[in-house]
Amino acid sequence: MLKIYDIETAKKTILRRSSLSTMTYPTSVMERTGQLFGVGTTPPQAVAKILASVQAEGDNALRRWCELLDHVVPIKFLIPPEDLEKAYHSIPANLRTALATAAERIRRFHEFQPLPNWETDGMGGQLGQRVTPIERVGVYVPGGTAPLPSSLLMSVIPAQVAGVHSVLVCTPPNPHPSILAAAFLCGIDQVYQLGGAQAIAALTFGTESIQKVDKIVGAGNLFVTLAKQQVYGTVGLDGLAGPTETLVVADLSAKPAWVAADLLAQAEHDVLASAILLTPERSIAAAVQLEVAHQMENLSRSEIIAQSLAERSGIVLTPDLETACLLASDYAAEHTCLAVANPRKLASLIANAGGIFLGEHSFEVLGDYVAGPSHVMPTGGTARFASPLNVMDFVKISSIIALDEITGQTLSQIASTIAKVEGLTAHAAAADFRSNWTAD
């Protein structure tokens, strides 16, 4: 049953944020971690052990972890390119068409995003910026509880649009043909059957089989996220993806069956997923509550959904829509969906969200697959300062400084003054040489 909360109770429970460092791990996760790594071992400690061993031992460590964690040791980690093509032709024709349509929309959307090189000569010479693609990027594609070819499209295509030279994909062993087909559709020929924290380690440090990358993108399970957290600084990251989340704001115009379906779609991802409805209408809350219970009966992942709804989801009654939107912005959800009569007006109240879905025909599932923007979005409240995956994640900016002689001399005097206040006499001396210089 999806519970109904008042605002104050919700703020202490389902709307309360926690970080990776304060996260309470489910008993099942702690028990399995203890079985595999030793009693009392925490997930972060287990991940640290995996990372250290891969850094020290390369492929040998990868094979050990594959055997222990995935119960399979691939003959080769690299999947032959011809297997990608075979997978593409093996999937149903309608799925090939669906993936191609999604890929085309994702590519078109990201081609609209600007990558501006610019220079100005209005500041005493030339100043500007140069945008260059990152050389090598690793994309992690989940494949544990469900195959996610959409995640491959959503991560690989923005990298390609940005001009990344080499894109490597890691996905757990024996990947579903749809994932391989998506790779073939994108023209990717470096797909490795390697999952979990060991994949993040291989992409970070490199092994005999896998070349290290400059940045890693893509969501994964808890251990993937913890691994990304621990390697940050050695390699770049898109962010730390926590459990997925949807927040729906609804008024009397909303269709309860549709709202319920949207909440259930989010809850089926993971027992840690969050699906929250904010509404000022008690009748909508009650109707959605009933619809959720009814629709759950026919869903294949009902056990996962039930746990997500019981522990991390719910309905919050608010005094009005404006309060609901301000709460939504404060929560900073990965997906904020406005199932209301005038979504554009209310969208202006939401400063923080990974994606804002305006109206019930622009529902979150379309964002997952085919709308166009990447579905790799900030979670855990990080939408307060982070953005969905986009082409800017795959480039870096170099500042260009080419001042003329007169400006250089003038600014040297200013730089020297500041350097002396900071006690950096070598800085001041370097500036004074220029400010006092005269041509022979």
PDB file of C-alpha atoms in Angstrom, residues 118-396:
ATOM      1  CA  TRP A 118      35.374  31.948 -28.877  1.00  0.00           C
ATOM      2  CA  GLU A 119      37.941  34.737 -28.777  1.00  0.00           C
ATOM      3  CA  THR A 120      37.741  38.440 -28.087  1.00  0.00           C
ATOM      4  CA  ASP A 121      40.242  41.190 -28.811  1.00  0.00           C
ATOM      5  CA  GLY A 122      38.491  43.744 -26.633  1.00  0.00           C
ATOM      6  CA  MET A 123      40.653  43.193 -23.524  1.00  0.00           C
ATOM      7  CA  GLY A 124      44.135  44.116 -24.748  1.00  0.00           C
ATOM      8  CA  GLY A 125      44.965  41.184 -26.971  1.00  0.00           C
ATOM      9  CA  GLN A 126      43.188  37.921 -27.559  1.00  0.00           C
ATOM     10  CA  LEU A 127      41.347  36.062 -24.790  1.00  0.00           C
ATOM     11  CA  GLY A 128      39.067  33.129 -25.341  1.00  0.00           C
ATOM     12  CA  GLN A 129      38.325  29.488 -24.835  1.00  0.00           C
ATOM     13  CA  ARG A 130      38.990  26.343 -26.813  1.00  0.00           C
ATOM     14  CA  VAL A 131      36.756  23.296 -26.472  1.00  0.00           C
ATOM     15  CA  THR A 132      38.359  19.897 -27.111  1.00  0.00           C
ATOM     16  CA  PRO A 133      36.848  16.416 -26.712  1.00  0.00           C
ATOM     17  CA  ILE A 134      38.030  14.064 -23.998  1.00  0.00           C
ATOM     18  CA  GLU A 135      40.286  11.424 -25.586  1.00  0.00           C
ATOM     19  CA  ARG A 136      38.933   8.204 -24.030  1.00  0.00           C
ATOM     20  CA  VAL A 137      35.641   7.625 -22.201  1.00  0.00           C
ATOM     21  CA  GLY A 138      34.360   4.502 -20.475  1.00  0.00           C
ATOM     22  CA  VAL A 139      30.620   3.882 -20.431  1.00  0.00           C
ATOM     23  CA  TYR A 140      29.170   1.546 -17.815  1.00  0.00           C
ATOM     24  CA  VAL A 141      25.943  -0.151 -18.897  1.00  0.00           C
ATOM     25  CA  PRO A 142      24.003  -2.044 -16.179  1.00  0.00           C
ATOM     26  CA  GLY A 143      22.832  -5.529 -17.014  1.00  0.00           C
ATOM     27  CA  GLY A 144      22.202  -7.270 -13.717  1.00  0.00           C
ATOM     28  CA  THR A 145      18.512  -7.362 -12.842  1.00  0.00           C
ATOM     29  CA  ALA A 146      17.434  -6.113 -16.283  1.00  0.00           C
ATOM     30  CA  PRO A 147      19.169  -5.448 -19.622  1.00  0.00           C
ATOM     31  CA  LEU A 148      19.336  -1.735 -20.380  1.00  0.00           C
ATOM     32  CA  PRO A 149      20.217  -1.043 -24.023  1.00  0.00           C
ATOM     33  CA  SER A 150      18.683   2.403 -23.541  1.00  0.00           C
ATOM     34  CA  SER A 151      21.465   3.270 -21.078  1.00  0.00           C
ATOM     35  CA  LEU A 152      24.055   2.514 -23.737  1.00  0.00           C
ATOM     36  CA  LEU A 153      22.358   4.825 -26.240  1.00  0.00           C
ATOM     37  CA  MET A 154      21.895   7.587 -23.666  1.00  0.00           C
ATOM     38  CA  SER A 155      25.590   7.579 -22.684  1.00  0.00           C
ATOM     39  CA  VAL A 156      27.419   6.705 -25.888  1.00  0.00           C
ATOM     40  CA  ILE A 157      25.630   9.039 -28.288  1.00  0.00           C
ATOM     41  CA  PRO A 158      26.322  12.328 -26.425  1.00  0.00           C
ATOM     42  CA  ALA A 159      29.998  11.287 -26.278  1.00  0.00           C
ATOM     43  CA  GLN A 160      30.029  10.707 -30.021  1.00  0.00           C
ATOM     44  CA  VAL A 161      28.337  14.040 -30.717  1.00  0.00           C
ATOM     45  CA  ALA A 162      30.997  15.730 -28.578  1.00  0.00           C
ATOM     46  CA  GLY A 163      33.727  14.130 -30.700  1.00  0.00           C
ATOM     47  CA  VAL A 164      35.220  11.673 -28.185  1.00  0.00           C
ATOM     48  CA  HIS A 165      37.858   9.663 -30.046  1.00  0.00           C
ATOM     49  CA  SER A 166      37.564   6.341 -28.201  1.00  0.00           C
ATOM     50  CA  VAL A 167      34.461   5.054 -26.359  1.00  0.00           C
ATOM     51  CA  LEU A 168      34.716   1.824 -24.346  1.00  0.00           C
ATOM     52  CA  VAL A 169      31.649   0.038 -22.975  1.00  0.00           C
ATOM     53  CA  CYS A 170      31.635  -2.290 -19.960  1.00  0.00           C
ATOM     54  CA  THR A 171      28.589  -4.394 -19.127  1.00  0.00           C
ATOM     55  CA  PRO A 172      28.221  -7.555 -16.966  1.00  0.00           C
ATOM     56  CA  PRO A 173      29.169 -10.940 -18.488  1.00  0.00           C
ATOM     57  CA  ASN A 174      26.918 -12.645 -21.020  1.00  0.00           C
ATOM     58  CA  PRO A 175      25.119  -9.415 -21.936  1.00  0.00           C
ATOM     59  CA  HIS A 176      21.651  -9.434 -23.416  1.00  0.00           C
ATOM     60  CA  PRO A 177      21.648  -9.273 -27.250  1.00  0.00           C
ATOM     61  CA  SER A 178      19.799  -5.937 -27.104  1.00  0.00           C
ATOM     62  CA  ILE A 179      22.796  -4.290 -25.408  1.00  0.00           C
ATOM     63  CA  LEU A 180      25.155  -5.645 -28.064  1.00  0.00           C
ATOM     64  CA  ALA A 181      22.720  -4.567 -30.769  1.00  0.00           C
ATOM     65  CA  ALA A 182      22.636  -1.028 -29.372  1.00  0.00           C
ATOM     66  CA  ALA A 183      26.444  -0.947 -29.444  1.00  0.00           C
ATOM     67  CA  PHE A 184      26.471  -2.072 -33.072  1.00  0.00           C
ATOM     68  CA  LEU A 185      23.849   0.552 -33.935  1.00  0.00           C
ATOM     69  CA  CYS A 186      26.132   3.232 -32.451  1.00  0.00           C
ATOM     70  CA  GLY A 187      29.187   1.926 -34.279  1.00  0.00           C
ATOM     71  CA  ILE A 188      30.973   0.925 -31.060  1.00  0.00           C
ATOM     72  CA  ASP A 189      33.516  -1.894 -31.374  1.00  0.00           C
ATOM     73  CA  GLN A 190      35.006  -1.932 -27.853  1.00  0.00           C
ATOM     74  CA  VAL A 191      32.466  -3.722 -25.658  1.00  0.00           C
ATOM     75  CA  TYR A 192      33.807  -5.631 -22.657  1.00  0.00           C
ATOM     76  CA  GLN A 193      31.839  -8.202 -20.674  1.00  0.00           C
ATOM     77  CA  LEU A 194      32.815  -6.980 -17.249  1.00  0.00           C
ATOM     78  CA  GLY A 195      30.568  -5.569 -14.550  1.00  0.00           C
ATOM     79  CA  GLY A 196      30.538  -4.210 -11.033  1.00  0.00           C
ATOM     80  CA  ALA A 197      33.305  -2.430  -9.172  1.00  0.00           C
ATOM     81  CA  GLN A 198      35.869  -4.492 -11.072  1.00  0.00           C
ATOM     82  CA  ALA A 199      34.773  -2.823 -14.325  1.00  0.00           C
ATOM     83  CA  ILE A 200      35.248   0.625 -12.795  1.00  0.00           C
ATOM     84  CA  ALA A 201      38.690  -0.465 -11.590  1.00  0.00           C
ATOM     85  CA  ALA A 202      39.690  -1.708 -15.057  1.00  0.00           C
ATOM     86  CA  LEU A 203      38.530   1.494 -16.748  1.00  0.00           C
ATOM     87  CA  THR A 204      40.355   3.600 -14.158  1.00  0.00           C
ATOM     88  CA  PHE A 205      43.714   1.833 -13.931  1.00  0.00           C
ATOM     89  CA  GLY A 206      43.825  -0.181 -17.144  1.00  0.00           C
ATOM     90  CA  THR A 207      44.758  -3.857 -17.423  1.00  0.00           C
ATOM     91  CA  GLU A 208      46.376  -6.093 -20.016  1.00  0.00           C
ATOM     92  CA  SER A 209      43.030  -6.306 -21.837  1.00  0.00           C
ATOM     93  CA  ILE A 210      41.407  -2.954 -21.159  1.00  0.00           C
ATOM     94  CA  GLN A 211      42.880   0.470 -21.806  1.00  0.00           C
ATOM     95  CA  LYS A 212      42.402   3.019 -19.051  1.00  0.00           C
ATOM     96  CA  VAL A 213      40.113   5.952 -19.806  1.00  0.00           C
ATOM     97  CA  ASP A 214      40.008   9.624 -18.891  1.00  0.00           C
ATOM     98  CA  LYS A 215      36.390   9.685 -17.719  1.00  0.00           C
ATOM     99  CA  ILE A 216      33.735   7.160 -16.699  1.00  0.00           C
ATOM    100  CA  VAL A 217      30.007   7.745 -17.191  1.00  0.00           C
ATOM    101  CA  GLY A 218      26.864   5.700 -16.690  1.00  0.00           C
ATOM    102  CA  ALA A 219      24.837   4.535 -13.727  1.00  0.00           C
ATOM    103  CA  GLY A 220      25.198   1.209 -11.951  1.00  0.00           C
ATOM    104  CA  ASN A 221      24.356  -0.561  -8.724  1.00  0.00           C
ATOM    105  CA  LEU A 222      25.551   0.379  -5.232  1.00  0.00           C
ATOM    106  CA  PHE A 223      28.993  -1.185  -5.725  1.00  0.00           C
ATOM    107  CA  VAL A 224      29.515   0.587  -9.049  1.00  0.00           C
ATOM    108  CA  THR A 225      28.607   3.910  -7.446  1.00  0.00           C
ATOM    109  CA  LEU A 226      30.899   3.318  -4.471  1.00  0.00           C
ATOM    110  CA  ALA A 227      33.719   2.380  -6.839  1.00  0.00           C
ATOM    111  CA  LYS A 228      33.213   5.578  -8.829  1.00  0.00           C
ATOM    112  CA  GLN A 229      33.295   7.560  -5.612  1.00  0.00           C
ATOM    113  CA  GLN A 230      36.614   5.996  -4.584  1.00  0.00           C
ATOM    114  CA  VAL A 231      38.398   6.488  -7.940  1.00  0.00           C
ATOM    115  CA  TYR A 232      37.319  10.091  -8.457  1.00  0.00           C
ATOM    116  CA  GLY A 233      40.370  12.250  -9.047  1.00  0.00           C
ATOM    117  CA  THR A 234      42.287   9.451 -10.736  1.00  0.00           C
ATOM    118  CA  VAL A 235      39.618   9.510 -13.424  1.00  0.00           C
ATOM    119  CA  GLY A 236      36.795  11.930 -14.227  1.00  0.00           C
ATOM    120  CA  LEU A 237      33.173  11.076 -13.474  1.00  0.00           C
ATOM    121  CA  ASP A 238      29.754  12.166 -14.652  1.00  0.00           C
ATOM    122  CA  GLY A 239      28.452  11.939 -11.082  1.00  0.00           C
ATOM    123  CA  LEU A 240      27.492   9.440  -8.414  1.00  0.00           C
ATOM    124  CA  ALA A 241      24.176   7.901  -9.355  1.00  0.00           C
ATOM    125  CA  GLY A 242      22.074   6.889  -6.409  1.00  0.00           C
ATOM    126  CA  PRO A 243      18.774   5.023  -6.535  1.00  0.00           C
ATOM    127  CA  THR A 244      16.431   6.349  -9.200  1.00  0.00           C
ATOM    128  CA  GLU A 245      13.543   8.625  -8.235  1.00  0.00           C
ATOM    129  CA  THR A 246      10.409  10.209  -9.630  1.00  0.00           C
ATOM    130  CA  LEU A 247       8.323  12.950  -8.081  1.00  0.00           C
ATOM    131  CA  VAL A 248       4.895  13.713  -9.535  1.00  0.00           C
ATOM    132  CA  VAL A 249       2.880  16.862  -8.840  1.00  0.00           C
ATOM    133  CA  ALA A 250      -0.804  16.355  -9.660  1.00  0.00           C
ATOM    134  CA  ASP A 251      -4.035  18.344  -9.557  1.00  0.00           C
ATOM    135  CA  LEU A 252      -7.655  17.427 -10.300  1.00  0.00           C
ATOM    136  CA  SER A 253      -6.960  17.323 -14.037  1.00  0.00           C
ATOM    137  CA  ALA A 254      -4.627  14.341 -13.598  1.00  0.00           C
ATOM    138  CA  LYS A 255      -5.730  10.821 -14.511  1.00  0.00           C
ATOM    139  CA  PRO A 256      -5.192   8.651 -11.405  1.00  0.00           C
ATOM    140  CA  ALA A 257      -4.528   5.527 -13.479  1.00  0.00           C
ATOM    141  CA  TRP A 258      -1.781   7.302 -15.428  1.00  0.00           C
ATOM    142  CA  VAL A 259      -0.194   8.774 -12.296  1.00  0.00           C
ATOM    143  CA  ALA A 260      -0.221   5.364 -10.625  1.00  0.00           C
ATOM    144  CA  ALA A 261       1.345   3.769 -13.696  1.00  0.00           C
ATOM    145  CA  ASP A 262       4.131   6.375 -13.679  1.00  0.00           C
ATOM    146  CA  LEU A 263       4.879   5.761 -10.001  1.00  0.00           C
ATOM    147  CA  LEU A 264       4.934   1.993 -10.505  1.00  0.00           C
ATOM    148  CA  ALA A 265       7.246   2.337 -13.503  1.00  0.00           C
ATOM    149  CA  GLN A 266       9.792   4.041 -11.284  1.00  0.00           C
ATOM    150  CA  ALA A 267       9.371   1.693  -8.346  1.00  0.00           C
ATOM    151  CA  GLU A 268      10.101  -1.405 -10.429  1.00  0.00           C
ATOM    152  CA  HIS A 269      13.705  -0.331 -11.034  1.00  0.00           C
ATOM    153  CA  ASP A 270      15.029  -1.150  -7.582  1.00  0.00           C
ATOM    154  CA  VAL A 271      13.954  -1.758  -3.992  1.00  0.00           C
ATOM    155  CA  LEU A 272      15.763   1.508  -3.190  1.00  0.00           C
ATOM    156  CA  ALA A 273      13.892   3.515  -5.849  1.00  0.00           C
ATOM    157  CA  SER A 274      11.597   6.362  -4.807  1.00  0.00           C
ATOM    158  CA  ALA A 275       8.193   7.182  -6.319  1.00  0.00           C
ATOM    159  CA  ILE A 276       6.486  10.161  -4.696  1.00  0.00           C
ATOM    160  CA  LEU A 277       3.265  12.026  -5.432  1.00  0.00           C
ATOM    161  CA  LEU A 278       2.623  15.566  -4.208  1.00  0.00           C
ATOM    162  CA  THR A 279      -0.934  16.815  -4.474  1.00  0.00           C
ATOM    163  CA  PRO A 280      -3.310  19.179  -2.693  1.00  0.00           C
ATOM    164  CA  GLU A 281      -6.262  16.990  -3.693  1.00  0.00           C
ATOM    165  CA  ARG A 282      -7.205  14.249  -1.236  1.00  0.00           C
ATOM    166  CA  SER A 283      -9.500  12.675  -3.843  1.00  0.00           C
ATOM    167  CA  ILE A 284      -6.544  12.314  -6.270  1.00  0.00           C
ATOM    168  CA  ALA A 285      -4.400  10.854  -3.487  1.00  0.00           C
ATOM    169  CA  ALA A 286      -7.019   8.252  -2.633  1.00  0.00           C
ATOM    170  CA  ALA A 287      -7.690   7.364  -6.264  1.00  0.00           C
ATOM    171  CA  VAL A 288      -3.972   6.940  -7.035  1.00  0.00           C
ATOM    172  CA  GLN A 289      -3.550   4.834  -3.918  1.00  0.00           C
ATOM    173  CA  LEU A 290      -6.274   2.457  -5.144  1.00  0.00           C
ATOM    174  CA  GLU A 291      -4.909   2.373  -8.696  1.00  0.00           C
ATOM    175  CA  VAL A 292      -1.435   1.471  -7.461  1.00  0.00           C
ATOM    176  CA  ALA A 293      -2.771  -1.478  -5.488  1.00  0.00           C
ATOM    177  CA  HIS A 294      -4.848  -2.640  -8.455  1.00  0.00           C
ATOM    178  CA  GLN A 295      -2.171  -2.293 -11.147  1.00  0.00           C
ATOM    179  CA  MET A 296       0.536  -3.972  -9.059  1.00  0.00           C
ATOM    180  CA  GLU A 297      -1.272  -7.288  -9.296  1.00  0.00           C
ATOM    181  CA  ASN A 298      -0.361  -7.689 -12.975  1.00  0.00           C
ATOM    182  CA  LEU A 299       3.280  -6.553 -12.901  1.00  0.00           C
ATOM    183  CA  SER A 300       6.228  -8.936 -13.197  1.00  0.00           C
ATOM    184  CA  ARG A 301       8.443  -7.169 -10.657  1.00  0.00           C
ATOM    185  CA  SER A 302       5.757  -6.752  -8.010  1.00  0.00           C
ATOM    186  CA  GLU A 303       8.028  -7.843  -5.142  1.00  0.00           C
ATOM    187  CA  ILE A 304      10.576  -5.157  -5.928  1.00  0.00           C
ATOM    188  CA  ILE A 305       7.786  -2.610  -6.377  1.00  0.00           C
ATOM    189  CA  ALA A 306       6.180  -3.516  -3.061  1.00  0.00           C
ATOM    190  CA  GLN A 307       9.403  -2.946  -1.138  1.00  0.00           C
ATOM    191  CA  SER A 308      10.116   0.342  -2.903  1.00  0.00           C
ATOM    192  CA  LEU A 309       6.600   1.626  -2.229  1.00  0.00           C
ATOM    193  CA  ALA A 310       6.654   0.548   1.410  1.00  0.00           C
ATOM    194  CA  GLU A 311      10.028   2.002   2.351  1.00  0.00           C
ATOM    195  CA  ARG A 312      10.897   4.913   0.060  1.00  0.00           C
ATOM    196  CA  SER A 313       7.728   6.100  -1.649  1.00  0.00           C
ATOM    197  CA  GLY A 314       4.417   7.695  -0.797  1.00  0.00           C
ATOM    198  CA  ILE A 315       1.842  10.414  -1.348  1.00  0.00           C
ATOM    199  CA  VAL A 316       2.195  13.822   0.312  1.00  0.00           C
ATOM    200  CA  LEU A 317      -0.802  16.095   0.798  1.00  0.00           C
ATOM    201  CA  THR A 318       0.027  19.779   0.357  1.00  0.00           C
ATOM    202  CA  PRO A 319      -2.120  22.884   0.950  1.00  0.00           C
ATOM    203  CA  ASP A 320      -1.815  23.977  -2.704  1.00  0.00           C
ATOM    204  CA  LEU A 321       0.056  23.375  -5.960  1.00  0.00           C
ATOM    205  CA  GLU A 322       2.561  26.171  -5.311  1.00  0.00           C
ATOM    206  CA  THR A 323       3.633  24.499  -2.062  1.00  0.00           C
ATOM    207  CA  ALA A 324       3.895  21.187  -3.869  1.00  0.00           C
ATOM    208  CA  CYS A 325       6.216  22.708  -6.478  1.00  0.00           C
ATOM    209  CA  LEU A 326       8.405  24.386  -3.877  1.00  0.00           C
ATOM    210  CA  LEU A 327       8.702  21.062  -2.056  1.00  0.00           C
ATOM    211  CA  ALA A 328       9.555  19.396  -5.345  1.00  0.00           C
ATOM    212  CA  SER A 329      12.297  21.946  -6.018  1.00  0.00           C
ATOM    213  CA  ASP A 330      13.685  21.527  -2.522  1.00  0.00           C
ATOM    214  CA  TYR A 331      13.734  17.732  -2.971  1.00  0.00           C
ATOM    215  CA  ALA A 332      15.517  18.206  -6.346  1.00  0.00           C
ATOM    216  CA  ALA A 333      14.335  14.962  -7.879  1.00  0.00           C
ATOM    217  CA  GLU A 334      15.940  13.158 -10.772  1.00  0.00           C
ATOM    218  CA  HIS A 335      12.560  13.303 -12.551  1.00  0.00           C
ATOM    219  CA  THR A 336       9.892  15.885 -11.697  1.00  0.00           C
ATOM    220  CA  CYS A 337       6.608  15.306 -13.527  1.00  0.00           C
ATOM    221  CA  LEU A 338       3.853  17.935 -13.650  1.00  0.00           C
ATOM    222  CA  ALA A 339       0.522  16.181 -14.170  1.00  0.00           C
ATOM    223  CA  VAL A 340      -1.399  19.429 -13.923  1.00  0.00           C
ATOM    224  CA  ALA A 341      -3.648  21.609 -16.055  1.00  0.00           C
ATOM    225  CA  ASN A 342      -1.039  24.373 -16.552  1.00  0.00           C
ATOM    226  CA  PRO A 343       2.409  22.731 -16.310  1.00  0.00           C
ATOM    227  CA  ARG A 344       4.419  25.563 -17.897  1.00  0.00           C
ATOM    228  CA  LYS A 345       3.263  28.053 -15.272  1.00  0.00           C
ATOM    229  CA  LEU A 346       4.214  25.769 -12.401  1.00  0.00           C
ATOM    230  CA  ALA A 347       7.523  24.747 -13.993  1.00  0.00           C
ATOM    231  CA  SER A 348       8.843  28.235 -13.263  1.00  0.00           C
ATOM    232  CA  LEU A 349       8.640  27.399  -9.535  1.00  0.00           C
ATOM    233  CA  ILE A 350      10.968  24.409  -9.880  1.00  0.00           C
ATOM    234  CA  ALA A 351      14.601  25.460  -9.911  1.00  0.00           C
ATOM    235  CA  ASN A 352      16.033  22.042  -9.129  1.00  0.00           C
ATOM    236  CA  ALA A 353      15.309  18.904 -11.150  1.00  0.00           C
ATOM    237  CA  GLY A 354      17.195  16.578 -13.457  1.00  0.00           C
ATOM    238  CA  GLY A 355      14.307  16.575 -15.913  1.00  0.00           C
ATOM    239  CA  ILE A 356      10.994  18.439 -15.826  1.00  0.00           C
ATOM    240  CA  PHE A 357       8.198  16.620 -17.636  1.00  0.00           C
ATOM    241  CA  LEU A 358       5.379  18.970 -18.615  1.00  0.00           C
ATOM    242  CA  GLY A 359       1.964  17.341 -18.782  1.00  0.00           C
ATOM    243  CA  GLU A 360       0.788  13.750 -18.798  1.00  0.00           C
ATOM    244  CA  HIS A 361       1.708  13.180 -22.440  1.00  0.00           C
ATOM    245  CA  SER A 362       5.337  13.958 -21.627  1.00  0.00           C
ATOM    246  CA  PHE A 363       5.676  11.245 -19.034  1.00  0.00           C
ATOM    247  CA  GLU A 364       8.912  10.003 -17.516  1.00  0.00           C
ATOM    248  CA  VAL A 365       9.042   6.649 -19.303  1.00  0.00           C
ATOM    249  CA  LEU A 366       9.383   8.499 -22.621  1.00  0.00           C
ATOM    250  CA  GLY A 367      12.397  10.238 -21.106  1.00  0.00           C
ATOM    251  CA  ASP A 368      13.834   6.845 -20.222  1.00  0.00           C
ATOM    252  CA  TYR A 369      13.808   5.678 -23.814  1.00  0.00           C
ATOM    253  CA  VAL A 370      13.068   7.963 -26.687  1.00  0.00           C
ATOM    254  CA  ALA A 371      12.244  11.629 -25.932  1.00  0.00           C
ATOM    255  CA  GLY A 372      15.786  12.794 -26.721  1.00  0.00           C
ATOM    256  CA  PRO A 373      17.625  14.075 -23.622  1.00  0.00           C
ATOM    257  CA  SER A 374      19.890  11.569 -21.878  1.00  0.00           C
ATOM    258  CA  HIS A 375      18.159   9.632 -19.127  1.00  0.00           C
ATOM    259  CA  VAL A 376      21.377   9.716 -17.073  1.00  0.00           C
ATOM    260  CA  MET A 377      20.243  12.396 -14.644  1.00  0.00           C
ATOM    261  CA  PRO A 378      21.370  13.650 -11.217  1.00  0.00           C
ATOM    262  CA  THR A 379      19.947  11.741  -8.251  1.00  0.00           C
ATOM    263  CA  GLY A 380      19.994  12.073  -4.492  1.00  0.00           C
ATOM    264  CA  GLY A 381      19.273  15.802  -4.533  1.00  0.00           C
ATOM    265  CA  THR A 382      22.346  16.582  -6.662  1.00  0.00           C
ATOM    266  CA  ALA A 383      20.095  18.309  -9.203  1.00  0.00           C
ATOM    267  CA  ARG A 384      20.692  21.349  -6.964  1.00  0.00           C
ATOM    268  CA  PHE A 385      24.105  21.654  -8.633  1.00  0.00           C
ATOM    269  CA  ALA A 386      24.388  18.954 -11.311  1.00  0.00           C
ATOM    270  CA  SER A 387      22.899  18.397 -14.764  1.00  0.00           C
ATOM    271  CA  PRO A 388      21.777  15.482 -16.929  1.00  0.00           C
ATOM    272  CA  LEU A 389      24.508  13.864 -19.002  1.00  0.00           C
ATOM    273  CA  ASN A 390      25.160  16.069 -22.038  1.00  0.00           C
ATOM    274  CA  VAL A 391      27.820  16.885 -24.615  1.00  0.00           C
ATOM    275  CA  MET A 392      29.622  19.225 -22.211  1.00  0.00           C
ATOM    276  CA  ASP A 393      30.402  16.182 -20.039  1.00  0.00           C
ATOM    277  CA  PHE A 394      32.625  14.875 -22.831  1.00  0.00           C
ATOM    278  CA  VAL A 395      34.745  17.929 -23.531  1.00  0.00           C
ATOM    279  CA  LYS A 396      37.064  20.162 -21.597  1.00  0.00           C
TER     280      LYS A 396
END
